[in-house]
mmCIF file of C-alpha atoms in Angstrom:
data_model
loop_
_atom_site.group_PDB
_atom_site.id
_atom_site.type_symbol
_atom_site.label_atom_id
_atom_site.label_comp_id
_atom_site.label_asym_id
_atom_site.label_seq_id
_atom_site.Cartn_x
_atom_site.Cartn_y
_atom_site.Cartn_z
ATOM 1 C CA UNK Q 1 -42.812 -42.352 -15.086
ATOM 2 C CA UNK Q 2 -43.957 -39.747 -12.577
ATOM 3 C CA UNK Q 3 -47.185 -41.144 -11.144
ATOM 4 C CA UNK Q 4 -47.743 -38.175 -8.847
ATOM 5 C CA UNK Q 5 -47.228 -34.756 -10.370
ATOM 6 C CA UNK Q 6 -47.041 -31.308 -8.877
ATOM 7 C CA UNK Q 7 -46.812 -29.084 -11.914
ATOM 8 C CA UNK Q 8 -46.152 -25.832 -10.078
ATOM 9 C CA UNK Q 9 -42.610 -25.766 -8.667
ATOM 10 C CA UNK Q 10 -43.358 -22.564 -6.787
ATOM 11 C CA UNK Q 11 -46.234 -20.388 -5.593
ATOM 12 C CA UNK Q 12 -46.328 -16.994 -3.903
ATOM 13 C CA UNK Q 13 -49.354 -15.855 -1.891
ATOM 14 C CA UNK Q 14 -50.103 -12.778 0.185
ATOM 15 C CA UNK Q 15 -50.432 -13.317 3.917
ATOM 16 C CA UNK Q 16 -54.077 -13.796 4.890
ATOM 17 C CA UNK Q 17 -55.159 -14.996 1.441
ATOM 18 C CA UNK Q 18 -55.876 -18.542 0.357
ATOM 19 C CA UNK Q 19 -53.067 -20.807 -0.851
ATOM 20 C CA UNK Q 20 -54.080 -23.579 -3.250
ATOM 21 C CA UNK Q 21 -51.592 -26.308 -4.044
ATOM 22 C CA UNK Q 22 -52.418 -28.822 -6.736
ATOM 23 C CA UNK Q 23 -51.478 -32.421 -7.386
ATOM 24 C CA UNK Q 24 -52.365 -34.845 -10.190
ATOM 25 C CA UNK Q 25 -51.910 -38.598 -10.272
ATOM 26 C CA UNK Q 26 -52.037 -41.215 -12.981
ATOM 27 C CA UNK Q 27 -52.279 -44.518 -11.102
ATOM 28 C CA UNK Q 28 -55.945 -45.440 -10.641
ATOM 29 C CA UNK Q 29 -54.944 -47.889 -7.892
ATOM 30 C CA UNK Q 30 -54.030 -45.059 -5.542
ATOM 31 C CA UNK Q 31 -56.613 -44.883 -2.779
ATOM 32 C CA UNK Q 32 -54.941 -42.886 -0.037
ATOM 33 C CA UNK Q 33 -53.453 -39.420 -0.379
ATOM 34 C CA UNK Q 34 -51.341 -37.309 1.943
ATOM 35 C CA UNK Q 35 -49.770 -33.874 2.101
ATOM 36 C CA UNK Q 36 -46.444 -33.187 3.762
ATOM 37 C CA UNK Q 37 -44.687 -29.928 4.541
ATOM 38 C CA UNK Q 38 -40.905 -29.620 4.548
ATOM 39 C CA UNK Q 39 -38.705 -26.895 5.947
ATOM 40 C CA UNK Q 40 -35.023 -26.695 4.939
ATOM 41 C CA UNK Q 41 -32.744 -29.071 6.877
ATOM 42 C CA UNK Q 42 -35.737 -30.912 8.343
ATOM 43 C CA UNK Q 43 -37.623 -34.038 7.387
ATOM 44 C CA UNK Q 44 -41.130 -33.777 5.916
ATOM 45 C CA UNK Q 45 -43.955 -33.294 8.410
ATOM 46 C CA UNK Q 46 -47.335 -34.924 7.874
ATOM 47 C CA UNK Q 47 -50.123 -32.368 7.381
ATOM 48 C CA UNK Q 48 -53.345 -34.000 6.308
ATOM 49 C CA UNK Q 49 -54.625 -37.063 4.470
ATOM 50 C CA UNK Q 50 -57.694 -38.242 2.598
ATOM 51 C CA UNK Q 51 -59.054 -41.627 1.677
ATOM 52 C CA UNK Q 52 -60.551 -42.239 -1.747
ATOM 53 C CA UNK Q 53 -63.968 -42.814 -0.182
ATOM 54 C CA UNK Q 54 -64.090 -39.113 0.711
ATOM 55 C CA UNK Q 55 -63.893 -35.993 -1.403
ATOM 56 C CA UNK Q 56 -62.937 -33.542 1.345
ATOM 57 C CA UNK Q 57 -61.091 -33.531 4.634
ATOM 58 C CA UNK Q 58 -60.523 -30.550 6.914
ATOM 59 C CA UNK Q 59 -58.107 -29.909 9.731
ATOM 60 C CA UNK Q 60 -58.045 -26.359 10.994
ATOM 61 C CA UNK Q 61 -56.707 -24.062 8.289
ATOM 62 C CA UNK Q 62 -55.960 -26.996 5.993
ATOM 63 C CA UNK Q 63 -58.469 -28.650 3.667
ATOM 64 C CA UNK Q 64 -57.735 -31.330 1.102
ATOM 65 C CA UNK Q 65 -60.082 -31.928 -1.809
ATOM 66 C CA UNK Q 66 -60.061 -35.085 -3.923
ATOM 67 C CA UNK Q 67 -61.571 -35.390 -7.403
ATOM 68 C CA UNK Q 68 -61.226 -39.048 -8.305
ATOM 69 C CA UNK Q 69 -62.664 -38.763 -11.793
ATOM 70 C CA UNK Q 70 -60.065 -36.110 -12.645
ATOM 71 C CA UNK Q 71 -57.333 -37.841 -10.636
ATOM 72 C CA UNK Q 72 -56.668 -34.534 -8.950
ATOM 73 C CA UNK Q 73 -56.267 -33.343 -5.409
ATOM 74 C CA UNK Q 74 -55.645 -29.944 -3.924
ATOM 75 C CA UNK Q 75 -54.607 -28.515 -0.585
ATOM 76 C CA UNK Q 76 -56.190 -25.258 0.554
ATOM 77 C CA UNK Q 77 -54.617 -23.199 3.312
ATOM 78 C CA UNK Q 78 -56.807 -20.434 4.709
ATOM 79 C CA UNK Q 79 -55.697 -17.949 5.889
ATOM 80 C CA UNK Q 80 -52.080 -18.246 4.782
ATOM 81 C CA UNK Q 81 -49.473 -17.335 7.385
ATOM 82 C CA UNK Q 82 -45.725 -16.599 7.059
ATOM 83 C CA UNK Q 83 -44.939 -19.862 8.877
ATOM 84 C CA UNK Q 84 -46.606 -21.736 6.025
ATOM 85 C CA UNK Q 85 -43.670 -20.894 3.754
ATOM 86 C CA UNK Q 86 -42.173 -24.306 2.982
ATOM 87 C CA UNK Q 87 -42.046 -27.000 0.332
ATOM 88 C CA UNK Q 88 -45.252 -29.038 0.118
ATOM 89 C CA UNK Q 89 -45.251 -32.608 -1.119
ATOM 90 C CA UNK Q 90 -48.237 -34.558 -2.269
ATOM 91 C CA UNK Q 91 -48.035 -38.347 -1.766
ATOM 92 C CA UNK Q 92 -50.204 -41.318 -2.641
ATOM 93 C CA UNK Q 93 -50.411 -45.010 -1.841
ATOM 94 C CA UNK Q 94 -52.351 -48.037 -3.033
ATOM 95 C CA UNK Q 95 -53.534 -50.508 -0.445
ATOM 96 C CA UNK Q 96 -53.655 -48.856 2.940
ATOM 97 C CA UNK Q 97 -50.584 -49.708 4.984
ATOM 98 C CA UNK Q 98 -49.172 -52.199 2.552
ATOM 99 C CA UNK Q 99 -47.744 -50.020 -0.149
ATOM 100 C CA UNK Q 100 -45.100 -47.359 -0.363
ATOM 101 C CA UNK Q 101 -45.783 -43.664 -0.564
ATOM 102 C CA UNK Q 102 -45.219 -42.204 -4.018
ATOM 103 C CA UNK Q 103 -44.305 -38.540 -3.775
ATOM 104 C CA UNK Q 104 -44.618 -35.622 -6.133
ATOM 105 C CA UNK Q 105 -41.651 -33.328 -6.708
ATOM 106 C CA UNK Q 106 -42.976 -30.628 -4.410
ATOM 107 C CA UNK Q 107 -44.222 -27.041 -4.594
ATOM 108 C CA UNK Q 108 -42.346 -24.272 -2.825
ATOM 109 C CA UNK Q 109 -44.892 -21.978 -1.171
ATOM 110 C CA UNK Q 110 -43.815 -18.476 -0.199
ATOM 111 C CA UNK Q 111 -46.137 -16.357 1.908
ATOM 112 C CA UNK Q 112 -45.553 -12.649 1.380
ATOM 113 C CA UNK Q 113 -46.114 -10.543 4.526
ATOM 114 C CA UNK F 1 -42.722 -39.194 22.646
ATOM 115 C CA UNK F 2 -39.318 -39.094 20.979
ATOM 116 C CA UNK F 3 -39.345 -38.612 17.220
ATOM 117 C CA UNK F 4 -37.479 -40.445 14.489
ATOM 118 C CA UNK F 5 -33.725 -40.191 14.948
ATOM 119 C CA UNK F 6 -31.275 -40.530 12.102
ATOM 120 C CA UNK F 7 -27.526 -40.683 12.460
ATOM 121 C CA UNK F 8 -25.266 -39.278 11.317
ATOM 122 C CA UNK F 9 -26.703 -35.981 10.052
ATOM 123 C CA UNK F 10 -23.912 -35.399 7.558
ATOM 124 C CA UNK F 11 -21.457 -37.687 5.806
ATOM 125 C CA UNK F 12 -18.752 -37.184 3.215
ATOM 126 C CA UNK F 13 -17.504 -40.304 1.496
ATOM 127 C CA UNK F 14 -15.237 -41.089 -1.416
ATOM 128 C CA UNK F 15 -16.431 -42.808 -4.559
ATOM 129 C CA UNK F 16 -16.135 -46.577 -4.202
ATOM 130 C CA UNK F 17 -16.512 -46.617 -0.429
ATOM 131 C CA UNK F 18 -19.497 -47.967 1.422
ATOM 132 C CA UNK F 19 -21.672 -46.256 3.998
ATOM 133 C CA UNK F 20 -24.153 -47.273 6.703
ATOM 134 C CA UNK F 21 -26.935 -44.985 7.877
ATOM 135 C CA UNK F 22 -28.967 -45.563 11.009
ATOM 136 C CA UNK F 23 -32.587 -44.864 11.932
ATOM 137 C CA UNK F 24 -34.384 -45.220 15.247
ATOM 138 C CA UNK F 25 -38.153 -45.095 14.747
ATOM 139 C CA UNK F 26 -40.808 -43.816 17.097
ATOM 140 C CA UNK F 27 -41.386 -46.236 19.947
ATOM 141 C CA UNK F 28 -44.075 -48.747 19.007
ATOM 142 C CA UNK F 29 -43.758 -48.228 15.266
ATOM 143 C CA UNK F 30 -42.942 -51.435 13.419
ATOM 144 C CA UNK F 31 -42.581 -50.007 9.920
ATOM 145 C CA UNK F 32 -39.456 -48.200 8.787
ATOM 146 C CA UNK F 33 -39.154 -46.869 5.248
ATOM 147 C CA UNK F 34 -36.190 -45.252 3.544
ATOM 148 C CA UNK F 35 -36.332 -42.536 0.888
ATOM 149 C CA UNK F 36 -33.777 -40.751 -1.235
ATOM 150 C CA UNK F 37 -34.302 -37.077 -1.987
ATOM 151 C CA UNK F 38 -32.386 -35.350 -4.765
ATOM 152 C CA UNK F 39 -33.017 -31.903 -6.280
ATOM 153 C CA UNK F 40 -35.923 -32.011 -8.721
ATOM 154 C CA UNK F 41 -36.725 -35.672 -8.018
ATOM 155 C CA UNK F 42 -38.842 -35.461 -4.924
ATOM 156 C CA UNK F 43 -38.642 -38.389 -2.558
ATOM 157 C CA UNK F 44 -37.876 -41.751 -4.115
ATOM 158 C CA UNK F 45 -38.823 -44.868 -2.153
ATOM 159 C CA UNK F 46 -35.952 -47.227 -1.404
ATOM 160 C CA UNK F 47 -37.476 -49.961 0.765
ATOM 161 C CA UNK F 48 -39.663 -50.707 3.757
ATOM 162 C CA UNK F 49 -39.011 -52.984 6.690
ATOM 163 C CA UNK F 50 -41.830 -54.226 8.857
ATOM 164 C CA UNK F 51 -41.165 -56.430 11.874
ATOM 165 C CA UNK F 52 -37.629 -57.204 10.620
ATOM 166 C CA UNK F 53 -38.788 -58.237 7.126
ATOM 167 C CA UNK F 54 -38.345 -56.295 3.926
ATOM 168 C CA UNK F 55 -41.907 -55.868 2.743
ATOM 169 C CA UNK F 56 -41.505 -53.527 -0.191
ATOM 170 C CA UNK F 57 -38.675 -52.386 -2.425
ATOM 171 C CA UNK F 58 -38.249 -49.479 -4.787
ATOM 172 C CA UNK F 59 -36.414 -49.318 -8.075
ATOM 173 C CA UNK F 60 -32.844 -48.970 -6.856
ATOM 174 C CA UNK F 61 -29.803 -51.114 -7.636
ATOM 175 C CA UNK F 62 -28.680 -53.890 -5.333
ATOM 176 C CA UNK F 63 -25.934 -51.642 -3.944
ATOM 177 C CA UNK F 64 -28.655 -50.256 -1.716
ATOM 178 C CA UNK F 65 -29.626 -52.608 1.083
ATOM 179 C CA UNK F 66 -31.092 -52.450 4.525
ATOM 180 C CA UNK F 67 -32.087 -54.366 7.575
ATOM 181 C CA UNK F 68 -34.218 -54.002 10.655
ATOM 182 C CA UNK F 69 -33.467 -55.218 14.127
ATOM 183 C CA UNK F 70 -35.805 -56.691 16.718
ATOM 184 C CA UNK F 71 -36.120 -53.294 18.428
ATOM 185 C CA UNK F 72 -37.321 -51.837 15.068
ATOM 186 C CA UNK F 73 -34.144 -49.811 14.550
ATOM 187 C CA UNK F 74 -33.067 -49.909 10.942
ATOM 188 C CA UNK F 75 -29.881 -49.485 8.994
ATOM 189 C CA UNK F 76 -29.367 -48.700 5.352
ATOM 190 C CA UNK F 77 -26.168 -49.606 3.538
ATOM 191 C CA UNK F 78 -24.873 -48.344 0.231
ATOM 192 C CA UNK F 79 -21.875 -50.126 -1.231
ATOM 193 C CA UNK F 80 -19.505 -48.988 -3.966
ATOM 194 C CA UNK F 81 -20.633 -45.381 -3.715
ATOM 195 C CA UNK F 82 -21.110 -43.356 -6.884
ATOM 196 C CA UNK F 83 -21.213 -39.580 -7.276
ATOM 197 C CA UNK F 84 -24.918 -39.839 -8.096
ATOM 198 C CA UNK F 85 -25.628 -41.295 -4.669
ATOM 199 C CA UNK F 86 -25.145 -37.839 -3.162
ATOM 200 C CA UNK F 87 -28.540 -37.047 -1.676
ATOM 201 C CA UNK F 88 -30.572 -36.555 1.447
ATOM 202 C CA UNK F 89 -31.587 -39.944 2.835
ATOM 203 C CA UNK F 90 -34.749 -39.882 4.881
ATOM 204 C CA UNK F 91 -36.112 -42.499 7.202
ATOM 205 C CA UNK F 92 -39.802 -42.655 8.061
ATOM 206 C CA UNK F 93 -41.560 -44.668 10.713
ATOM 207 C CA UNK F 94 -45.206 -45.569 10.900
ATOM 208 C CA UNK F 95 -47.383 -47.839 12.960
ATOM 209 C CA UNK F 96 -49.386 -49.488 10.224
ATOM 210 C CA UNK F 97 -47.127 -49.431 7.213
ATOM 211 C CA UNK F 98 -45.367 -47.495 4.486
ATOM 212 C CA UNK F 99 -48.551 -46.369 2.781
ATOM 213 C CA UNK F 100 -49.944 -44.486 5.753
ATOM 214 C CA UNK F 101 -49.050 -41.401 7.771
ATOM 215 C CA UNK F 102 -45.323 -41.595 8.273
ATOM 216 C CA UNK F 103 -43.125 -39.597 10.586
ATOM 217 C CA UNK F 104 -39.808 -38.585 9.115
ATOM 218 C CA UNK F 105 -36.428 -38.052 10.647
ATOM 219 C CA UNK F 106 -34.267 -35.057 9.783
ATOM 220 C CA UNK F 107 -32.329 -37.098 7.275
ATOM 221 C CA UNK F 108 -28.702 -37.866 6.576
ATOM 222 C CA UNK F 109 -27.025 -35.660 3.988
ATOM 223 C CA UNK F 110 -24.573 -37.875 2.083
ATOM 224 C CA UNK F 111 -21.988 -36.283 -0.172
ATOM 225 C CA UNK F 112 -19.883 -38.526 -2.396
ATOM 226 C CA UNK F 113 -16.694 -36.970 -3.711
#
């Protein structure tokens, strides 16, 4: 049972435009959400997180939105740059610090110059 | 600050053998988690060690085991290797626990032939 779902395996976006990556979850106990970026032959790199008490968190070009009623979160990257081309994983946990991260299957983002 | 170090980077083993993977976390981090990544499956949680104790375990058979030493370094062991164990094994360290921002190593690519 996939509790965290990223339904788009891939996404292509023009350089300079907005990239929107989506993630849905089914476990209502999840209260902490994270996005990771992964380049080939490297481990995932933490990007940004959001607690369930918030609905938005920004860090530079990256913004994460959380819609708890829809059990949906999204990552916005504005403006998109060629270096953003990577696989993006959404992850969630229940019980801050005490529970594992449950990952989605990832979305491969390609930024077209 | 040195990052998470995993050794070896690549391994080729024969079915039925056993293997030990090593992970050195970021200095000061007490939590070490292990994940298995296979194509199309995302990252699957194996287990977490926190201050030398296994605190959380994923849904993997008992052939997968681990331990953590007093200096927080961790090892993961897989016995009686099967072809399906071929994967990228990632180690992540965090200060507060497996459900928070984790810093990943580059992984060990295990191939079972």
